[in-house]
PDB file of C-alpha atoms in Angstrom:
ATOM      1  CA  UNK Z   1       0.000   0.000   0.000  1.00  0.00           C
ATOM      2  CA  UNK Z   2       2.832   2.365   0.690  1.00  0.00           C
ATOM      3  CA  UNK Z   3       4.175   1.812  -2.804  1.00  0.00           C
ATOM      4  CA  UNK Z   4       0.743   2.411  -4.362  1.00  0.00           C
ATOM      5  CA  UNK Z   5       0.314   5.605  -2.327  1.00  0.00           C
ATOM      6  CA  UNK Z   6       3.752   6.780  -3.499  1.00  0.00           C
ATOM      7  CA  UNK Z   7       2.835   6.110  -7.163  1.00  0.00           C
ATOM      8  CA  UNK Z   8      -0.503   7.946  -6.802  1.00  0.00           C
ATOM      9  CA  UNK Z   9       1.257  10.895  -5.160  1.00  0.00           C
ATOM     10  CA  UNK Z  10       3.738  11.049  -8.045  1.00  0.00           C
ATOM     11  CA  UNK Z  11       0.897  10.945 -10.593  1.00  0.00           C
ATOM     12  CA  UNK Z  12      -0.923  13.675  -8.715  1.00  0.00           C
ATOM     13  CA  UNK Z  13       2.252  15.779  -8.653  1.00  0.00           C
ATOM     14  CA  UNK Z  14       2.672  15.362 -12.420  1.00  0.00           C
ATOM     15  CA  UNK Z  15      -0.977  16.391 -12.895  1.00  0.00           C
ATOM     16  CA  UNK Z  16      -0.447  19.525 -10.778  1.00  0.00           C
ATOM     17  CA  UNK Z  17       2.605  20.466 -12.853  1.00  0.00           C
ATOM     18  CA  UNK Z  18       0.568  19.860 -16.027  1.00  0.00           C
ATOM     19  CA  UNK Z  19      -2.223  22.156 -14.771  1.00  0.00           C
ATOM     20  CA  UNK Z  20       0.266  24.905 -13.868  1.00  0.00           C
ATOM     21  CA  UNK Z  21       1.837  24.693 -17.323  1.00  0.00           C
ATOM     22  CA  UNK Z  22      -1.609  24.911 -18.967  1.00  0.00           C
ATOM     23  CA  UNK Z  23      -2.533  27.947 -16.863  1.00  0.00           C
ATOM     24  CA  UNK Z  24       0.759  29.620 -17.773  1.00  0.00           C
ATOM     25  CA  UNK Z  25       0.201  28.890 -21.469  1.00  0.00           C
ATOM     26  CA  UNK Z  26      -3.357  30.251 -21.342  1.00  0.00           C
ATOM     27  CA  UNK Z  27      -2.226  33.454 -19.658  1.00  0.00           C
ATOM     28  CA  UNK Z  28       0.623  33.806 -22.133  1.00  0.00           C
ATOM     29  CA  UNK Z  29      -1.796  33.408 -25.034  1.00  0.00           C
ATOM     30  CA  UNK Z  30      -4.160  36.016 -23.581  1.00  0.00           C
ATOM     31  CA  UNK Z  31      -1.299  38.452 -23.082  1.00  0.00           C
ATOM     32  CA  UNK Z  32      -0.036  37.793 -26.604  1.00  0.00           C
ATOM     33  CA  UNK Z  33      -3.498  38.429 -28.067  1.00  0.00           C
ATOM     34  CA  UNK Z  34      -3.830  41.673 -26.114  1.00  0.00           C
ATOM     35  CA  UNK Z  35      -0.413  42.864 -27.321  1.00  0.00           C
ATOM     36  CA  UNK Z  36      -1.317  41.918 -30.911  1.00  0.00           C
ATOM     37  CA  UNK Z  37      -4.614  43.842 -30.672  1.00  0.00           C
ATOM     38  CA  UNK Z  38      -2.867  46.916 -29.291  1.00  0.00           C
ATOM     39  CA  UNK Z  39      -0.204  46.710 -32.004  1.00  0.00           C
ATOM     40  CA  UNK Z  40      -2.885  46.401 -34.681  1.00  0.00           C
ATOM     41  CA  UNK Z  41      -4.719  49.420 -33.284  1.00  0.00           C
ATOM     42  CA  UNK Z  42      -1.531  51.457 -33.219  1.00  0.00           C
ATOM     43  CA  UNK Z  43      -0.563  50.470 -36.759  1.00  0.00           C
ATOM     44  CA  UNK Z  44      -4.008  51.267 -38.144  1.00  0.00           C
ATOM     45  CA  UNK Z  45      -3.999  54.659 -36.449  1.00  0.00           C
ATOM     46  CA  UNK Z  46      -0.602  55.457 -37.900  1.00  0.00           C
ATOM     47  CA  UNK Z  47      -1.328  53.978 -41.333  1.00  0.00           C
ATOM     48  CA  UNK Z  48      -4.927  55.041 -41.877  1.00  0.00           C
ATOM     49  CA  UNK Z  49      -5.530  58.734 -42.418  1.00  0.00           C
ATOM     50  CA  UNK Z  50      -8.791  59.701 -40.770  1.00  0.00           C
ATOM     51  CA  UNK Z  51     -11.148  62.099 -42.503  1.00  0.00           C
ATOM     52  CA  UNK Z  52     -10.862  65.697 -41.305  1.00  0.00           C
ATOM     53  CA  UNK Z  53     -14.250  65.699 -39.553  1.00  0.00           C
ATOM     54  CA  UNK Z  54     -13.248  62.608 -37.579  1.00  0.00           C
ATOM     55  CA  UNK Z  55      -9.989  64.263 -36.428  1.00  0.00           C
ATOM     56  CA  UNK Z  56     -11.939  67.358 -35.397  1.00  0.00           C
ATOM     57  CA  UNK Z  57     -14.412  65.198 -33.488  1.00  0.00           C
ATOM     58  CA  UNK Z  58     -11.577  63.525 -31.579  1.00  0.00           C
ATOM     59  CA  UNK Z  59     -10.243  66.985 -30.770  1.00  0.00           C
ATOM     60  CA  UNK Z  60     -13.736  67.879 -29.575  1.00  0.00           C
ATOM     61  CA  UNK Z  61     -13.808  64.913 -27.224  1.00  0.00           C
ATOM     62  CA  UNK Z  62     -10.434  65.779 -25.724  1.00  0.00           C
ATOM     63  CA  UNK Z  63     -10.978  69.525 -25.370  1.00  0.00           C
ATOM     64  CA  UNK Z  64      -9.631  71.014 -22.145  1.00  0.00           C
ATOM     65  CA  UNK Z  65     -12.005  73.952 -21.828  1.00  0.00           C
ATOM     66  CA  UNK Z  66     -15.289  75.260 -23.183  1.00  0.00           C
ATOM     67  CA  UNK Z  67     -13.814  77.723 -25.680  1.00  0.00           C
ATOM     68  CA  UNK Z  68     -11.686  75.006 -27.262  1.00  0.00           C
ATOM     69  CA  UNK Z  69     -14.717  72.703 -27.354  1.00  0.00           C
ATOM     70  CA  UNK Z  70     -16.862  75.402 -28.966  1.00  0.00           C
ATOM     71  CA  UNK Z  71     -14.181  76.196 -31.567  1.00  0.00           C
ATOM     72  CA  UNK Z  72     -13.804  72.521 -32.483  1.00  0.00           C
ATOM     73  CA  UNK Z  73     -17.583  72.011 -32.600  1.00  0.00           C
ATOM     74  CA  UNK Z  74     -18.030  74.904 -35.012  1.00  0.00           C
ATOM     75  CA  UNK Z  75     -15.504  73.346 -37.410  1.00  0.00           C
ATOM     76  CA  UNK Z  76     -17.273  69.976 -37.631  1.00  0.00           C
ATOM     77  CA  UNK Z  77     -19.212  69.384 -40.808  1.00  0.00           C
ATOM     78  CA  UNK Z  78     -20.521  65.876 -41.036  1.00  0.00           C
ATOM     79  CA  UNK Z  79     -22.350  66.084 -44.348  1.00  0.00           C
ATOM     80  CA  UNK Z  80     -20.235  63.328 -45.859  1.00  0.00           C
ATOM     81  CA  UNK Z  81     -20.949  61.021 -42.928  1.00  0.00           C
ATOM     82  CA  UNK Z  82     -24.670  61.682 -42.575  1.00  0.00           C
ATOM     83  CA  UNK Z  83     -25.285  60.962 -46.270  1.00  0.00           C
ATOM     84  CA  UNK Z  84     -23.068  57.862 -46.414  1.00  0.00           C
ATOM     85  CA  UNK Z  85     -25.101  54.665 -46.100  1.00  0.00           C
ATOM     86  CA  UNK Z  86     -22.251  52.214 -46.647  1.00  0.00           C
ATOM     87  CA  UNK Z  87     -21.901  51.546 -42.899  1.00  0.00           C
ATOM     88  CA  UNK Z  88     -25.628  50.969 -42.448  1.00  0.00           C
ATOM     89  CA  UNK Z  89     -26.404  47.289 -42.977  1.00  0.00           C
ATOM     90  CA  UNK Z  90     -30.166  47.815 -42.885  1.00  0.00           C
ATOM     91  CA  UNK Z  91     -30.273  50.945 -45.063  1.00  0.00           C
ATOM     92  CA  UNK Z  92     -32.238  49.297 -47.889  1.00  0.00           C
ATOM     93  CA  UNK Z  93     -34.780  47.881 -45.433  1.00  0.00           C
ATOM     94  CA  UNK Z  94     -35.121  51.239 -43.722  1.00  0.00           C
ATOM     95  CA  UNK Z  95     -35.677  52.974 -47.052  1.00  0.00           C
ATOM     96  CA  UNK Z  96     -38.338  50.355 -47.909  1.00  0.00           C
ATOM     97  CA  UNK Z  97     -40.044  50.925 -44.550  1.00  0.00           C
ATOM     98  CA  UNK Z  98     -40.171  54.662 -45.298  1.00  0.00           C
ATOM     99  CA  UNK Z  99     -41.752  53.974 -48.698  1.00  0.00           C
ATOM    100  CA  UNK Z 100     -44.248  51.500 -47.208  1.00  0.00           C
ATOM    101  CA  UNK Z 101     -45.309  53.968 -44.520  1.00  0.00           C
ATOM    102  CA  UNK Z 102     -45.685  56.766 -47.057  1.00  0.00           C
ATOM    103  CA  UNK Z 103     -47.794  54.547 -49.337  1.00  0.00           C
ATOM    104  CA  UNK Z 104     -49.959  53.422 -46.405  1.00  0.00           C
ATOM    105  CA  UNK Z 105     -50.383  57.017 -45.269  1.00  0.00           C
ATOM    106  CA  UNK Z 106     -51.479  58.082 -48.768  1.00  0.00           C
ATOM    107  CA  UNK Z 107     -53.926  55.167 -49.101  1.00  0.00           C
ATOM    108  CA  UNK Z 108     -55.178  55.365 -45.523  1.00  0.00           C
ATOM    109  CA  UNK Z 109     -58.404  57.253 -46.138  1.00  0.00           C
ATOM    110  CA  UNK Z 110     -59.682  54.558 -48.543  1.00  0.00           C
ATOM    111  CA  UNK Z 111     -59.383  51.609 -46.135  1.00  0.00           C
ATOM    112  CA  UNK Z 112     -60.236  53.309 -42.876  1.00  0.00           C
ATOM    113  CA  UNK Z 113     -56.605  53.660 -41.806  1.00  0.00           C
ATOM    114  CA  UNK Z 114     -56.240  49.882 -41.312  1.00  0.00           C
ATOM    115  CA  UNK Z 115     -53.171  49.584 -43.523  1.00  0.00           C
ATOM    116  CA  UNK Z 116     -51.512  52.577 -41.906  1.00  0.00           C
ATOM    117  CA  UNK Z 117     -52.249  51.355 -38.392  1.00  0.00           C
ATOM    118  CA  UNK Z 118     -50.922  47.895 -39.269  1.00  0.00           C
ATOM    119  CA  UNK Z 119     -47.716  49.347 -40.757  1.00  0.00           C
ATOM    120  CA  UNK Z 120     -47.247  51.643 -37.777  1.00  0.00           C
ATOM    121  CA  UNK Z 121     -47.784  48.863 -35.268  1.00  0.00           C
ATOM    122  CA  UNK Z 122     -44.874  46.997 -36.819  1.00  0.00           C
ATOM    123  CA  UNK Z 123     -42.640  50.052 -36.691  1.00  0.00           C
ATOM    124  CA  UNK Z 124     -43.542  51.555 -33.331  1.00  0.00           C
ATOM    125  CA  UNK Z 125     -44.387  48.732 -30.936  1.00  0.00           C
ATOM    126  CA  UNK Z 126     -41.062  46.969 -31.356  1.00  0.00           C
ATOM    127  CA  UNK Z 127     -37.516  48.010 -32.120  1.00  0.00           C
ATOM    128  CA  UNK Z 128     -38.071  48.040 -35.877  1.00  0.00           C
ATOM    129  CA  UNK Z 129     -34.832  47.381 -37.779  1.00  0.00           C
ATOM    130  CA  UNK Z 130     -32.944  48.049 -34.578  1.00  0.00           C
ATOM    131  CA  UNK Z 131     -33.690  51.767 -34.927  1.00  0.00           C
ATOM    132  CA  UNK Z 132     -33.013  52.252 -31.223  1.00  0.00           C
ATOM    133  CA  UNK Z 133     -29.615  50.545 -31.345  1.00  0.00           C
ATOM    134  CA  UNK Z 134     -26.349  52.383 -30.901  1.00  0.00           C
ATOM    135  CA  UNK Z 135     -25.328  51.804 -34.523  1.00  0.00           C
ATOM    136  CA  UNK Z 136     -27.815  54.455 -35.622  1.00  0.00           C
ATOM    137  CA  UNK Z 137     -26.542  56.997 -33.092  1.00  0.00           C
ATOM    138  CA  UNK Z 138     -22.784  56.398 -32.933  1.00  0.00           C
ATOM    139  CA  UNK Z 139     -20.491  58.307 -30.651  1.00  0.00           C
ATOM    140  CA  UNK Z 140     -18.684  59.734 -33.645  1.00  0.00           C
ATOM    141  CA  UNK Z 141     -21.721  61.880 -34.420  1.00  0.00           C
ATOM    142  CA  UNK Z 142     -22.816  63.702 -31.287  1.00  0.00           C
ATOM    143  CA  UNK Z 143     -24.435  66.493 -33.255  1.00  0.00           C
ATOM    144  CA  UNK Z 144     -26.898  64.510 -35.372  1.00  0.00           C
ATOM    145  CA  UNK Z 145     -27.592  61.165 -36.965  1.00  0.00           C
ATOM    146  CA  UNK Z 146     -27.912  59.861 -40.508  1.00  0.00           C
ATOM    147  CA  UNK Z 147     -30.365  61.592 -42.831  1.00  0.00           C
ATOM    148  CA  UNK Z 148     -32.014  58.252 -43.577  1.00  0.00           C
ATOM    149  CA  UNK Z 149     -32.785  57.711 -39.880  1.00  0.00           C
ATOM    150  CA  UNK Z 150     -34.185  61.246 -39.673  1.00  0.00           C
ATOM    151  CA  UNK Z 151     -36.370  60.592 -42.733  1.00  0.00           C
ATOM    152  CA  UNK Z 152     -37.669  57.372 -41.164  1.00  0.00           C
ATOM    153  CA  UNK Z 153     -38.492  59.062 -37.859  1.00  0.00           C
ATOM    154  CA  UNK Z 154     -40.185  61.964 -39.696  1.00  0.00           C
ATOM    155  CA  UNK Z 155     -42.333  59.510 -41.675  1.00  0.00           C
ATOM    156  CA  UNK Z 156     -43.333  57.625 -38.523  1.00  0.00           C
ATOM    157  CA  UNK Z 157     -44.269  60.903 -36.805  1.00  0.00           C
ATOM    158  CA  UNK Z 158     -46.296  62.090 -39.817  1.00  0.00           C
ATOM    159  CA  UNK Z 159     -48.146  58.791 -39.959  1.00  0.00           C
ATOM    160  CA  UNK Z 160     -48.896  58.846 -36.237  1.00  0.00           C
ATOM    161  CA  UNK Z 161     -50.173  62.410 -36.508  1.00  0.00           C
ATOM    162  CA  UNK Z 162     -52.448  61.426 -39.410  1.00  0.00           C
ATOM    163  CA  UNK Z 163     -53.952  58.558 -37.417  1.00  0.00           C
ATOM    164  CA  UNK Z 164     -54.423  60.822 -34.390  1.00  0.00           C
ATOM    165  CA  UNK Z 165     -56.034  63.601 -36.440  1.00  0.00           C
ATOM    166  CA  UNK Z 166     -58.489  61.485 -38.436  1.00  0.00           C
ATOM    167  CA  UNK Z 167     -62.185  61.603 -37.632  1.00  0.00           C
ATOM    168  CA  UNK Z 168     -62.989  58.314 -39.399  1.00  0.00           C
ATOM    169  CA  UNK Z 169     -61.426  56.156 -36.683  1.00  0.00           C
ATOM    170  CA  UNK Z 170     -63.388  56.012 -33.412  1.00  0.00           C
ATOM    171  CA  UNK Z 171     -61.701  57.349 -30.308  1.00  0.00           C
ATOM    172  CA  UNK Z 172     -61.743  53.970 -28.541  1.00  0.00           C
ATOM    173  CA  UNK Z 173     -59.886  52.341 -31.482  1.00  0.00           C
ATOM    174  CA  UNK Z 174     -57.349  55.151 -31.405  1.00  0.00           C
ATOM    175  CA  UNK Z 175     -56.898  54.657 -27.665  1.00  0.00           C
ATOM    176  CA  UNK Z 176     -56.300  50.921 -28.160  1.00  0.00           C
ATOM    177  CA  UNK Z 177     -53.859  51.633 -30.978  1.00  0.00           C
ATOM    178  CA  UNK Z 178     -51.848  54.210 -29.031  1.00  0.00           C
ATOM    179  CA  UNK Z 179     -51.881  52.141 -25.843  1.00  0.00           C
TER     180      UNK Z 179
END
């Protein structure tokens, strides 16, 4: 029994050494990945030339006083960014939703506002196309958002106002719809 206990103790000692080596390797890999990510970030910042409005925005975020902040804010023109839809994965769907709402709003008086209320319920009662997500209101644009998002929100507001203003829909149906 003494010999068996000695063998089991040796095996357990080897297992402990194995676990320590695996922990050290895991930590080394995590550190290596972190260093690689930081190096990649540094290289891309040095290699990639940011657009002027982006550089001004970074200066805005690191301003030391209000006058410097105000000067940097007055220089920011984001027209190129707000019109660019290449970084919006759901831009085509959002444009289609705008068209569908406009068509439903135009045809609403013929069908008693059913089509418009149905279209609005899909857009308003849930996070339609992720319109409330951070991707639509990124930190790089503190002054405004994309024109397409503004157009969508304007269309939703116009449609809601039309439903609220109509006399052909009873008040109790409107109350259920807006509830």
